[in-house]
Tab-separated table of C-alpha atoms and ligand atoms in Angstrom:
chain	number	residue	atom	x	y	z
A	94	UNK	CA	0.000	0.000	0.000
A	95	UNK	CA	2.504	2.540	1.039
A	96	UNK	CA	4.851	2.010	-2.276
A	97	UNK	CA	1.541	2.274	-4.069
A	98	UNK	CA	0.797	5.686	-2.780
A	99	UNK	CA	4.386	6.551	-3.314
A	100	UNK	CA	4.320	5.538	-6.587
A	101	UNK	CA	1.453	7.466	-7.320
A	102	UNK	CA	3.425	10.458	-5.623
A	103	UNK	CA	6.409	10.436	-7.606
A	104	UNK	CA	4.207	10.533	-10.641
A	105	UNK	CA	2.089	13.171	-9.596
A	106	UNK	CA	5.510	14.996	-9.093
A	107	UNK	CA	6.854	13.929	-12.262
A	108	UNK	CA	3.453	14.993	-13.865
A	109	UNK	CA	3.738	18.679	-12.499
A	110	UNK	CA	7.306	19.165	-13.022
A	111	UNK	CA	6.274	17.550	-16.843
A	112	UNK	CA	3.361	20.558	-16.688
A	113	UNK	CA	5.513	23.185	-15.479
A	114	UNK	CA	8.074	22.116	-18.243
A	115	UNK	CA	5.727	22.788	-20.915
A	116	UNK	CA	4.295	26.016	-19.755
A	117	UNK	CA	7.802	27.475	-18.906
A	118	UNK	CA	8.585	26.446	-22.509
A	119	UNK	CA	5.249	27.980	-23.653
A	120	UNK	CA	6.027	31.148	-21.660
A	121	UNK	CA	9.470	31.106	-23.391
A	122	UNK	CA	7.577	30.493	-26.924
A	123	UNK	CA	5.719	33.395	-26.357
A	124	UNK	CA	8.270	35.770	-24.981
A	125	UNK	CA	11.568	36.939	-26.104
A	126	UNK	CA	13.240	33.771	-27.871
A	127	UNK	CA	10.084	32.848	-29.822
A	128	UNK	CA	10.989	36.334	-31.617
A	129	UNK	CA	14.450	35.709	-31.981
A	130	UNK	CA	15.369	39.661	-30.687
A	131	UNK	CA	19.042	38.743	-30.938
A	132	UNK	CA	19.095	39.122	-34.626
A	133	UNK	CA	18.235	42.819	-34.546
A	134	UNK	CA	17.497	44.070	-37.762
A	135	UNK	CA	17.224	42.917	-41.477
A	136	UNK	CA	15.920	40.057	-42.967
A	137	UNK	CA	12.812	39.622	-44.630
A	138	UNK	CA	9.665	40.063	-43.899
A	139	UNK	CA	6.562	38.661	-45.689
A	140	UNK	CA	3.155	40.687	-46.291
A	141	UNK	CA	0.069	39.301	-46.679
A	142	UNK	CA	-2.509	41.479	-48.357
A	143	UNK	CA	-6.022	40.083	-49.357
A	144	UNK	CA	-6.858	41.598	-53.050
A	145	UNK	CA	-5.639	44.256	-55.154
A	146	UNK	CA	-9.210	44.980	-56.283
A	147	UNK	CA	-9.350	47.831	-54.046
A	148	UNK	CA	-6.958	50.822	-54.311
A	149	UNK	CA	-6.585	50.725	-50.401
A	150	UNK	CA	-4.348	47.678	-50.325
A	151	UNK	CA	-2.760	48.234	-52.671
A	152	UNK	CA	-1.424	51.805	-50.767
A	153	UNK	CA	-1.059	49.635	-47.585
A	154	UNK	CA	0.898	46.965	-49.444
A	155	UNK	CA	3.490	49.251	-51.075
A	156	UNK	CA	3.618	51.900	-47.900
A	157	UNK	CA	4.556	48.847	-45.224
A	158	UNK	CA	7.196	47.721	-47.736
A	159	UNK	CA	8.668	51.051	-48.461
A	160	UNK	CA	8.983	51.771	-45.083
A	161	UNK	CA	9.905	48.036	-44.088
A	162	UNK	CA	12.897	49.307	-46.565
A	163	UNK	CA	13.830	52.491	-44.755
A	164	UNK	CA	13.551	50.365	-41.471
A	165	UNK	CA	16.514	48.105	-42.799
A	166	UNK	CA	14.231	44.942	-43.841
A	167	UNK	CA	13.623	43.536	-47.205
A	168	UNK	CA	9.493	43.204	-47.575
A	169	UNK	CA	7.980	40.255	-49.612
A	170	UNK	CA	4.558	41.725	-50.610
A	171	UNK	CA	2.084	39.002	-51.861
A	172	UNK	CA	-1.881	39.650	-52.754
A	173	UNK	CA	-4.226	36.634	-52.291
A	174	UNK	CA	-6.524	37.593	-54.811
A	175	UNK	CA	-9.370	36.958	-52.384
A	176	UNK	CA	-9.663	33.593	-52.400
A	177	UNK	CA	-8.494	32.026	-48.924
A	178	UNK	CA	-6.395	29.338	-50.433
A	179	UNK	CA	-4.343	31.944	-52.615
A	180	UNK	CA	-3.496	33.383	-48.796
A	181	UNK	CA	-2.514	30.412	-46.858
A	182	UNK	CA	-0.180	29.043	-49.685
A	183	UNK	CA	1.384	32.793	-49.747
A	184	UNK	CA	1.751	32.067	-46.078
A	185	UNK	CA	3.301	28.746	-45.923
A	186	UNK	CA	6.037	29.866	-48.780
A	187	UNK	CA	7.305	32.872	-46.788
A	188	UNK	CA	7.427	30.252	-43.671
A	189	UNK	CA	9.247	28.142	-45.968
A	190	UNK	CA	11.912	31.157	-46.755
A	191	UNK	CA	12.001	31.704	-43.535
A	192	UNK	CA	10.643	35.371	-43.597
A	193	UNK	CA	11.267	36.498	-40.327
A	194	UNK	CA	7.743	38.171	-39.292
A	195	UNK	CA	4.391	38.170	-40.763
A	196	UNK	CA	1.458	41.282	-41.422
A	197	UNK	CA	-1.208	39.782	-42.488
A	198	UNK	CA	-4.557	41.121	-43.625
A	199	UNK	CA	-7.068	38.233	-43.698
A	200	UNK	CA	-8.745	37.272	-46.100
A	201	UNK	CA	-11.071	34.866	-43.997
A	202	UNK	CA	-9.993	35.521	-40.596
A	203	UNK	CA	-11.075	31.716	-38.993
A	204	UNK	CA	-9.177	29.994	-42.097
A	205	UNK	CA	-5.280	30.439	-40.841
A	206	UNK	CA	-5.574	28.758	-37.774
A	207	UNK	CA	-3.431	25.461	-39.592
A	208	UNK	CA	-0.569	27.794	-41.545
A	209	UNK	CA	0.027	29.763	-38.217
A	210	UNK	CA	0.630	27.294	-35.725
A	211	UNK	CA	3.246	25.818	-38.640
A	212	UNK	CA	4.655	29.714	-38.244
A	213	UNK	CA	4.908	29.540	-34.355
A	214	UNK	CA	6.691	26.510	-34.677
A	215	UNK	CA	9.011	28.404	-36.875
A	216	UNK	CA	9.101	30.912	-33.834
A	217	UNK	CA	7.265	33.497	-36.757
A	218	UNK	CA	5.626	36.327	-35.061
A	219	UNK	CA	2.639	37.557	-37.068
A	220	UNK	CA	0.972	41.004	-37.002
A	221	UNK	CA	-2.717	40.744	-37.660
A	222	UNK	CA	-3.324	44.011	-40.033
A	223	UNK	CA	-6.661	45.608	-40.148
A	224	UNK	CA	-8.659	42.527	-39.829
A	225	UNK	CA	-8.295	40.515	-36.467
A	226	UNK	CA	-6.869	37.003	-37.310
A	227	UNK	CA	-9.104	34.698	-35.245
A	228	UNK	CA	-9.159	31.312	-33.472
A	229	UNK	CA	-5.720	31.151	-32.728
A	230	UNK	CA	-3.026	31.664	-29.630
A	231	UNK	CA	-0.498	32.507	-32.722
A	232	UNK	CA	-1.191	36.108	-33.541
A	233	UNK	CA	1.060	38.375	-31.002
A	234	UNK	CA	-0.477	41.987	-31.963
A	235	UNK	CA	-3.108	44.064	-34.130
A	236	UNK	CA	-2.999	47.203	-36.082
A	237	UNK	CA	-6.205	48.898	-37.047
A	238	UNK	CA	-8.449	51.323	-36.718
A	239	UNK	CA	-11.680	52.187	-34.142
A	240	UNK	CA	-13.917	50.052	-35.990
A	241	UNK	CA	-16.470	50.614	-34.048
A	242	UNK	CA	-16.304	54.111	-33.862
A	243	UNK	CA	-16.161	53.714	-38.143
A	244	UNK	CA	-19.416	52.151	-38.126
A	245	UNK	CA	-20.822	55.059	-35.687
A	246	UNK	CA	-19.352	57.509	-37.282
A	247	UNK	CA	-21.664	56.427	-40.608
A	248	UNK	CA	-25.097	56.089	-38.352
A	249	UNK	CA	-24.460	59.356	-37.359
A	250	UNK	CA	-23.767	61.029	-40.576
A	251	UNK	CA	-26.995	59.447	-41.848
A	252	UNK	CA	-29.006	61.160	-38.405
A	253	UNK	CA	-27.351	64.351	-39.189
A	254	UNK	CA	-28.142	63.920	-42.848
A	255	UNK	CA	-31.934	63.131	-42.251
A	256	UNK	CA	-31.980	65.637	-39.457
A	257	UNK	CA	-32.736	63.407	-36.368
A	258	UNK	CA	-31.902	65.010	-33.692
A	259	UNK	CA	-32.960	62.753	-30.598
A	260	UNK	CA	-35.626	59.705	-30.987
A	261	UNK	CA	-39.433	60.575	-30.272
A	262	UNK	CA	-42.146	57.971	-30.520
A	263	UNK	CA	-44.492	60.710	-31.324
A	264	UNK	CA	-42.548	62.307	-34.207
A	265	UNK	CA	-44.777	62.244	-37.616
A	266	UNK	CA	-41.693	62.342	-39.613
A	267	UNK	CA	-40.764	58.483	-41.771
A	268	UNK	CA	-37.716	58.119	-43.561
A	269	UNK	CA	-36.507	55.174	-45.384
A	270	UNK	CA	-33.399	53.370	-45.414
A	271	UNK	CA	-31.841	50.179	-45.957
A	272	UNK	CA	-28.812	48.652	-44.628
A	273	UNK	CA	-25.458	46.843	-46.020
A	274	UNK	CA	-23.089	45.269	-44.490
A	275	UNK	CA	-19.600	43.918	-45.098
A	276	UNK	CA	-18.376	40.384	-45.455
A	277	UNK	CA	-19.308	38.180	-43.064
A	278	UNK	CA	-15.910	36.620	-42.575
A	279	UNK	CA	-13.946	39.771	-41.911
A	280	UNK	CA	-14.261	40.015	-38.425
A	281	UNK	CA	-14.263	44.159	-39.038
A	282	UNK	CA	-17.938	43.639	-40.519
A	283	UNK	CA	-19.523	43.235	-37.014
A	284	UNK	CA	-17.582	45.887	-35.561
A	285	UNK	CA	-19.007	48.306	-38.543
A	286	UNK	CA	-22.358	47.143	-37.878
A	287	UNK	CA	-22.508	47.394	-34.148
A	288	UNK	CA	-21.307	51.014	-34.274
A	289	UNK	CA	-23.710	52.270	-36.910
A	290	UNK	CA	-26.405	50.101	-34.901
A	291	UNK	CA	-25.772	52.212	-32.124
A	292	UNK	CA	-27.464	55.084	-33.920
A	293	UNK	CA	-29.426	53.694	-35.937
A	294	UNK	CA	-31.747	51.071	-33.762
A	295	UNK	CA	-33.235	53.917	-31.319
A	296	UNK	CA	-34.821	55.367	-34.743
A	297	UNK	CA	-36.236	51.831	-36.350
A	298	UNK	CA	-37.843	51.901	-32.726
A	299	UNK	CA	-39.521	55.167	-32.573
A	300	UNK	CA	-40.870	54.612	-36.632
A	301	UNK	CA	-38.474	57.879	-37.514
A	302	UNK	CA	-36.272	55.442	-39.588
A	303	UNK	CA	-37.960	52.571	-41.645
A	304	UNK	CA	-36.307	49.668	-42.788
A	305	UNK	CA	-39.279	48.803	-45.793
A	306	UNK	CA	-37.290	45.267	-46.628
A	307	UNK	CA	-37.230	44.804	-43.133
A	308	UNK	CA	-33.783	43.006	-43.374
A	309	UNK	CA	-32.581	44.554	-40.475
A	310	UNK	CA	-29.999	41.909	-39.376
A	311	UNK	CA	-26.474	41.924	-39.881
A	312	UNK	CA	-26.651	38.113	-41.472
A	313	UNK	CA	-29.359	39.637	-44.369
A	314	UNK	CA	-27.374	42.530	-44.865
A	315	UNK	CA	-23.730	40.992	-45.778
A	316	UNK	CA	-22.012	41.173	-48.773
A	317	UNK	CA	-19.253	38.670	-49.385
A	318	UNK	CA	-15.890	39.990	-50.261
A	319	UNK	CA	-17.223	43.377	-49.842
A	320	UNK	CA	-17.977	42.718	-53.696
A	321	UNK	CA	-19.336	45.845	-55.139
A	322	UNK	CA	-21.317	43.554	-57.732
A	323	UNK	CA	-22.908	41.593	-55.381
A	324	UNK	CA	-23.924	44.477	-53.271
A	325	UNK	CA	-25.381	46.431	-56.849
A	326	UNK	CA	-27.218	42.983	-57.402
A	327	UNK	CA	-28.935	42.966	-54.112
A	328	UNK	CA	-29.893	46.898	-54.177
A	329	UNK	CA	-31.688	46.300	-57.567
A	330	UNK	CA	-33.605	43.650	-55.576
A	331	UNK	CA	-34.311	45.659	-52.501
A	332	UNK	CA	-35.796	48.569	-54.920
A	333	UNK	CA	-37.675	46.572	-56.879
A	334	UNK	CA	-39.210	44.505	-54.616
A	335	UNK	CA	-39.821	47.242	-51.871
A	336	UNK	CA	-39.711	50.989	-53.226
A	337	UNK	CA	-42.214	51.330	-56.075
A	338	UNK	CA	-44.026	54.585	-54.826
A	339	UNK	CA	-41.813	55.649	-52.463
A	340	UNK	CA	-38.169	56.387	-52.243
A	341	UNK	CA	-35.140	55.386	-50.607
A	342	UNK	CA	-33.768	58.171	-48.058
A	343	UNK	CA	-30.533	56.652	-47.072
A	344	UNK	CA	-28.283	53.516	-47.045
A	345	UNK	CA	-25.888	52.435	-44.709
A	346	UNK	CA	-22.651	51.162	-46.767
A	347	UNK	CA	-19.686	50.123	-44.733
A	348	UNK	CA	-17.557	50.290	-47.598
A	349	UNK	CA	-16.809	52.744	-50.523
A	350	UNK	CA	-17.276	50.061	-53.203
A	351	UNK	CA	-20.026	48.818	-52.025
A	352	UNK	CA	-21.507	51.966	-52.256
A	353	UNK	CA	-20.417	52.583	-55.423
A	354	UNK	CA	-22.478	49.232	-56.573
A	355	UNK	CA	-25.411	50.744	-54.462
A	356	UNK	CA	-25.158	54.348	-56.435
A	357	UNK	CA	-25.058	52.190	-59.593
A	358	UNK	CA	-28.516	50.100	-58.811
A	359	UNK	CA	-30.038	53.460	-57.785
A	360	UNK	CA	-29.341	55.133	-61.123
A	361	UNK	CA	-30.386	52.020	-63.166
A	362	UNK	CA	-33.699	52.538	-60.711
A	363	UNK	CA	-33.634	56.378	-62.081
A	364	UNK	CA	-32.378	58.297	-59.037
A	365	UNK	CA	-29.813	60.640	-59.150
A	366	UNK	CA	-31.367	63.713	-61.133
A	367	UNK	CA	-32.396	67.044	-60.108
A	368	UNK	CA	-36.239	65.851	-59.660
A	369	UNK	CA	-35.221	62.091	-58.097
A	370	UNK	CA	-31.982	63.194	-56.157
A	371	UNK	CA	-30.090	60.142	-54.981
A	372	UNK	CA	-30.737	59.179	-51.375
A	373	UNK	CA	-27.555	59.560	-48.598
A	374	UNK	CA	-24.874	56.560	-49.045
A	375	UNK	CA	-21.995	56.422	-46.520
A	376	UNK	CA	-18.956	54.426	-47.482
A	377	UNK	CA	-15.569	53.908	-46.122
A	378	UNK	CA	-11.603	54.300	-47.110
A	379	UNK	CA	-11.814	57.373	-48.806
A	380	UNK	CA	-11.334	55.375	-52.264
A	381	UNK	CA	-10.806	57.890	-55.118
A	382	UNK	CA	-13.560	56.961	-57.213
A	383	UNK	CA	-15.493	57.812	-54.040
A	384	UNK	CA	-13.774	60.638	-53.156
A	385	UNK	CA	-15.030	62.244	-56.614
A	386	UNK	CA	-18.049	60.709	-56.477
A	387	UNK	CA	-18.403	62.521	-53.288
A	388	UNK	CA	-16.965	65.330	-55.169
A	389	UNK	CA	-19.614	65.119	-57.535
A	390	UNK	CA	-22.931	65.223	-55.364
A	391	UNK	CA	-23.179	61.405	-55.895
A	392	UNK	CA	-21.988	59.099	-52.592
A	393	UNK	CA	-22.722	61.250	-49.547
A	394	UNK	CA	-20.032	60.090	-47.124
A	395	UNK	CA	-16.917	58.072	-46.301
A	396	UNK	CA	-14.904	57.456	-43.512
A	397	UNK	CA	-11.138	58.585	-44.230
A	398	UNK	CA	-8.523	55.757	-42.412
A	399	UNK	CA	-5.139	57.129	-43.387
A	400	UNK	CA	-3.159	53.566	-44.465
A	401	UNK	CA	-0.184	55.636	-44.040
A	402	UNK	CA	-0.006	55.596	-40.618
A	403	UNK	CA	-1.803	52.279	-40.212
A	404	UNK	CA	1.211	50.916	-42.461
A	405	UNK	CA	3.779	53.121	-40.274
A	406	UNK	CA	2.156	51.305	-36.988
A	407	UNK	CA	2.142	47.936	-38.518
A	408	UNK	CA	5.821	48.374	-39.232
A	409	UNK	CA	6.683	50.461	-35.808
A	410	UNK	CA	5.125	47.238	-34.218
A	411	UNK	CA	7.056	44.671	-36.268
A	412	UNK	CA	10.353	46.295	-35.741
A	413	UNK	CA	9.815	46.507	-31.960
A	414	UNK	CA	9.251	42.651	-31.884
A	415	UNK	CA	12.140	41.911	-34.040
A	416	UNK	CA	14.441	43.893	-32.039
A	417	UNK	CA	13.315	42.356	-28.525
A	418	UNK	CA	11.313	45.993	-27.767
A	419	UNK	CA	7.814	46.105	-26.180
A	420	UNK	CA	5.558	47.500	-29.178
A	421	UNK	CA	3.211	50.555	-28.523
A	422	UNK	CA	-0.667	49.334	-27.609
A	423	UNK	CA	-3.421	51.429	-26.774
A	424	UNK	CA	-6.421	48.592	-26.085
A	425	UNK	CA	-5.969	45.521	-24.476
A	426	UNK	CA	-9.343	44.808	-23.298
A	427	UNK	CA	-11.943	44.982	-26.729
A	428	UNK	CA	-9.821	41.957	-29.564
A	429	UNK	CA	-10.701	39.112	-28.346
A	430	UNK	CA	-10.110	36.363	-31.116
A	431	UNK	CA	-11.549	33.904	-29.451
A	432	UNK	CA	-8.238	32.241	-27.895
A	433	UNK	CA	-6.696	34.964	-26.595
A	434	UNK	CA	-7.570	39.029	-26.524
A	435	UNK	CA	-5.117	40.313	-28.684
A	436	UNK	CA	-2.922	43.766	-27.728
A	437	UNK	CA	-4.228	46.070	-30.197
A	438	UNK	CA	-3.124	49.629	-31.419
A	439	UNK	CA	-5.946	51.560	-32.975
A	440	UNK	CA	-5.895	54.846	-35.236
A	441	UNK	CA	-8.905	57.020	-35.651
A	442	UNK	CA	-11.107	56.915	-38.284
A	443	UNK	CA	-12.378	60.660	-39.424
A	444	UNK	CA	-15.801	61.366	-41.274
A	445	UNK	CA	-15.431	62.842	-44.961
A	446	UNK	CA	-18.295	64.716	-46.888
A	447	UNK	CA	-18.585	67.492	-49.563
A	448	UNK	CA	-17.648	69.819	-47.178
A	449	UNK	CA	-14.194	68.643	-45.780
A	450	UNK	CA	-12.701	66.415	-48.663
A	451	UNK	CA	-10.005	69.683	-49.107
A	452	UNK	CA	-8.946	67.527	-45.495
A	453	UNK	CA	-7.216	65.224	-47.560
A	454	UNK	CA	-5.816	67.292	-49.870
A	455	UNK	CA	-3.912	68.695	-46.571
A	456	UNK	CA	-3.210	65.457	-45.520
A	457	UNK	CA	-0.847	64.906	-48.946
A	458	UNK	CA	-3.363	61.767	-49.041
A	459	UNK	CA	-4.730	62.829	-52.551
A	460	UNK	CA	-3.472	65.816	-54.796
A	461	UNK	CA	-6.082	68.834	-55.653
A	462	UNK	CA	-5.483	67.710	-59.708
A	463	UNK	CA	-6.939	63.827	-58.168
A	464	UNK	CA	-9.854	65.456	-57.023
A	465	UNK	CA	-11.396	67.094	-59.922
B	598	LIG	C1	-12.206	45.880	-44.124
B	598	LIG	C2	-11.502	47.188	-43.886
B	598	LIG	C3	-12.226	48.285	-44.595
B	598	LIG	C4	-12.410	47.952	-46.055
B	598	LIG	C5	-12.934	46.554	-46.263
B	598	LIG	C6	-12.952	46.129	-47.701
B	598	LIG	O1	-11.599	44.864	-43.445
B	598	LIG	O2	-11.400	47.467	-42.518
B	598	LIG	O3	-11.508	49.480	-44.430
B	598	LIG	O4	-11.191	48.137	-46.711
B	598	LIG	O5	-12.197	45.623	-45.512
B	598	LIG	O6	-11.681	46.068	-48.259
């Protein structure tokens, strides 16, 4: 009996020293020597942007490497095209090379879960950029923007817009509107809709803002691969079936080309003349087709995110881990990916109409010739 129990004993000892064997490794993993700091700078590092269909990638592609450059690294910048499996093969060649650090902006951010535990075991670090990589311990910080505050900053506009000042049950006026969303495996999309939700619900409450398709949930309202087609497509459907006397007053787009699809199904639906002016359509990115749209008197809004100095963050960040420093976070409470909340650094997004696109003139982000 008593070597029994002292059998059992030694292996409960054994056990814990076993556990705290693997957790001081893990704690290792994750700390300094996971990141290899003793190498200091250069090296490459590999870039993982979803699709060059948009012109904002494409800036945030070339500004991380250029400044990647000036920061003493060589950048290998890779587009997946949007289609996940482009992505994850990008990924698992620039383990293969042994890049040295990975941004990545997902393209579906549940599908890398497989290619970045095969870059932890490389001791990779990996950026998420923009979009919050989720389901996975192996993602060590985030760059973005308040996406939240994006998506509120679009409800709002279309409050001001419509001139709703506070909610009132007893208010006679109506106004109609109908709401997009983005795609509904970019983890931004919920954040977008949440913070134009904010502004928006009181209203569908009171019967000051009416929703006439009454798809009012974020699941009805995505659009996958924020694909400006596929949101034109559904517009055309939502007029059609809903809007035959009356007119649409506003849409909520999260995304400039989106609403650049929307603005296309409601002039094939004969709005946007003098007599049938088009209704107000927020967007986001500050795209220049949008920008002189908005220029123009066509899209209403967008929400200007300067990928300058999310690129300049992104790299700030990846230099800091490379070099053994603690990078700069301002939330560590609201990215939670599900298997860990990841330290996040976030940039505010600023509201763009008519009246303040000279802003990014001033900001050197387009030129006054761009504009016209
Ligand atoms: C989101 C991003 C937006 C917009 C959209 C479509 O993840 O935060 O700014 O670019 O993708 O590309």
């Amino acid at each position: 009996m008593r070597t029994r129990r002292r059998r059992v004993a030694a292996c409960a000892v054994l056990a814990a020293a076993l556990v705290a064997g693997l957790t001081s490794c893990g704690q290792e993993a994750r700390g300094g020597s996971r990141y290899q700091p003793d190498k200091g700078k250069g090296g490459t590092v590999g870039i993982a942007m979803p699709t060059k269909s948009s012109e904002r990638w494409i800036a945030d592609g070339k500004n991380m490497a250029e400044q990647f450059r000036k920061a003493g690294y060589k950048a290998d910048l890779q587009y997946g095209d949007d289609k996940v499996e482009n992505q994850v093969a990008q990924l698992e060649n620039m383990i293969t090379k042994g890049h040295r650090l990975l941004v990545v902006a997902a393209i579906d951010g549940s599908a890398l879960t497989h290619v970045l535990t095969r870059a932890a075991e490389a001791h990779i670090p990996v950026i998420s950029y923009d979009r919050l990589i989720l389901g996975t311990e192996n993602v060590d910080y985030y760059a973005s923007f308040d996406n939240e505050r994006v998506g509120e900053l679009q409800g709002q506009y279309i409050l001001d817009r419509l001139g709703l000042k506070k909610p009132d049950a007893d208010a006679d006026e109506r106004h109609t509107i109908e709401l997009f969303a983005g795609s509904p495996d970019d983890n931004n999309t919920k954040y977008f809709w949440n913070g134009a939700m904010k502004k928006l619900k009181p209203y569908f409450k009171t019967g000051q803002l009416v929703v006439r398709s009454k798809q009012t949930k974020m699941n009805q309202a995505t659009t996958l691969r924020w694909d400006g087609g596929t949101a034109q497509k559904r517009m055309d459907d939502l007029l059609s079936k809903n809007y035959g006397s009356t007119d649409v007053d506003a849409v909520l787009s999260p995304y400039d080309g989106i609403s650049i699809g929307i603005i296309s199904a409601l002039k094939s639906a004969g709005y946007g003349t003098k007599r049938h002016p088009l209704p107000v359509v927020t967007g986001q990115d500050a795209e220049l087709a949008s920008v002189k749209s908005i220029v123009a008197g066509e899209q209403t809004q967008t929400v200007f995110k300067d990928t300058r100095k999310l690129a300049k963050q992104a790299v700030q960040m990846s230099d800091a881990v490379l070099t053994g420093k603690k990078p700069e976070v301002n939330n560590t409470t609201d990215y939670d990916n599900g298997k860990k909340i990841v330290p996040a650094y976030l940039l505010k997004p600023v509201s763009v109409d008519k009246k303040n696109t000279q802003l990014l003139v001033d900001e050197g982000y387009f030129t006054k010739e761009q504009l016209r």
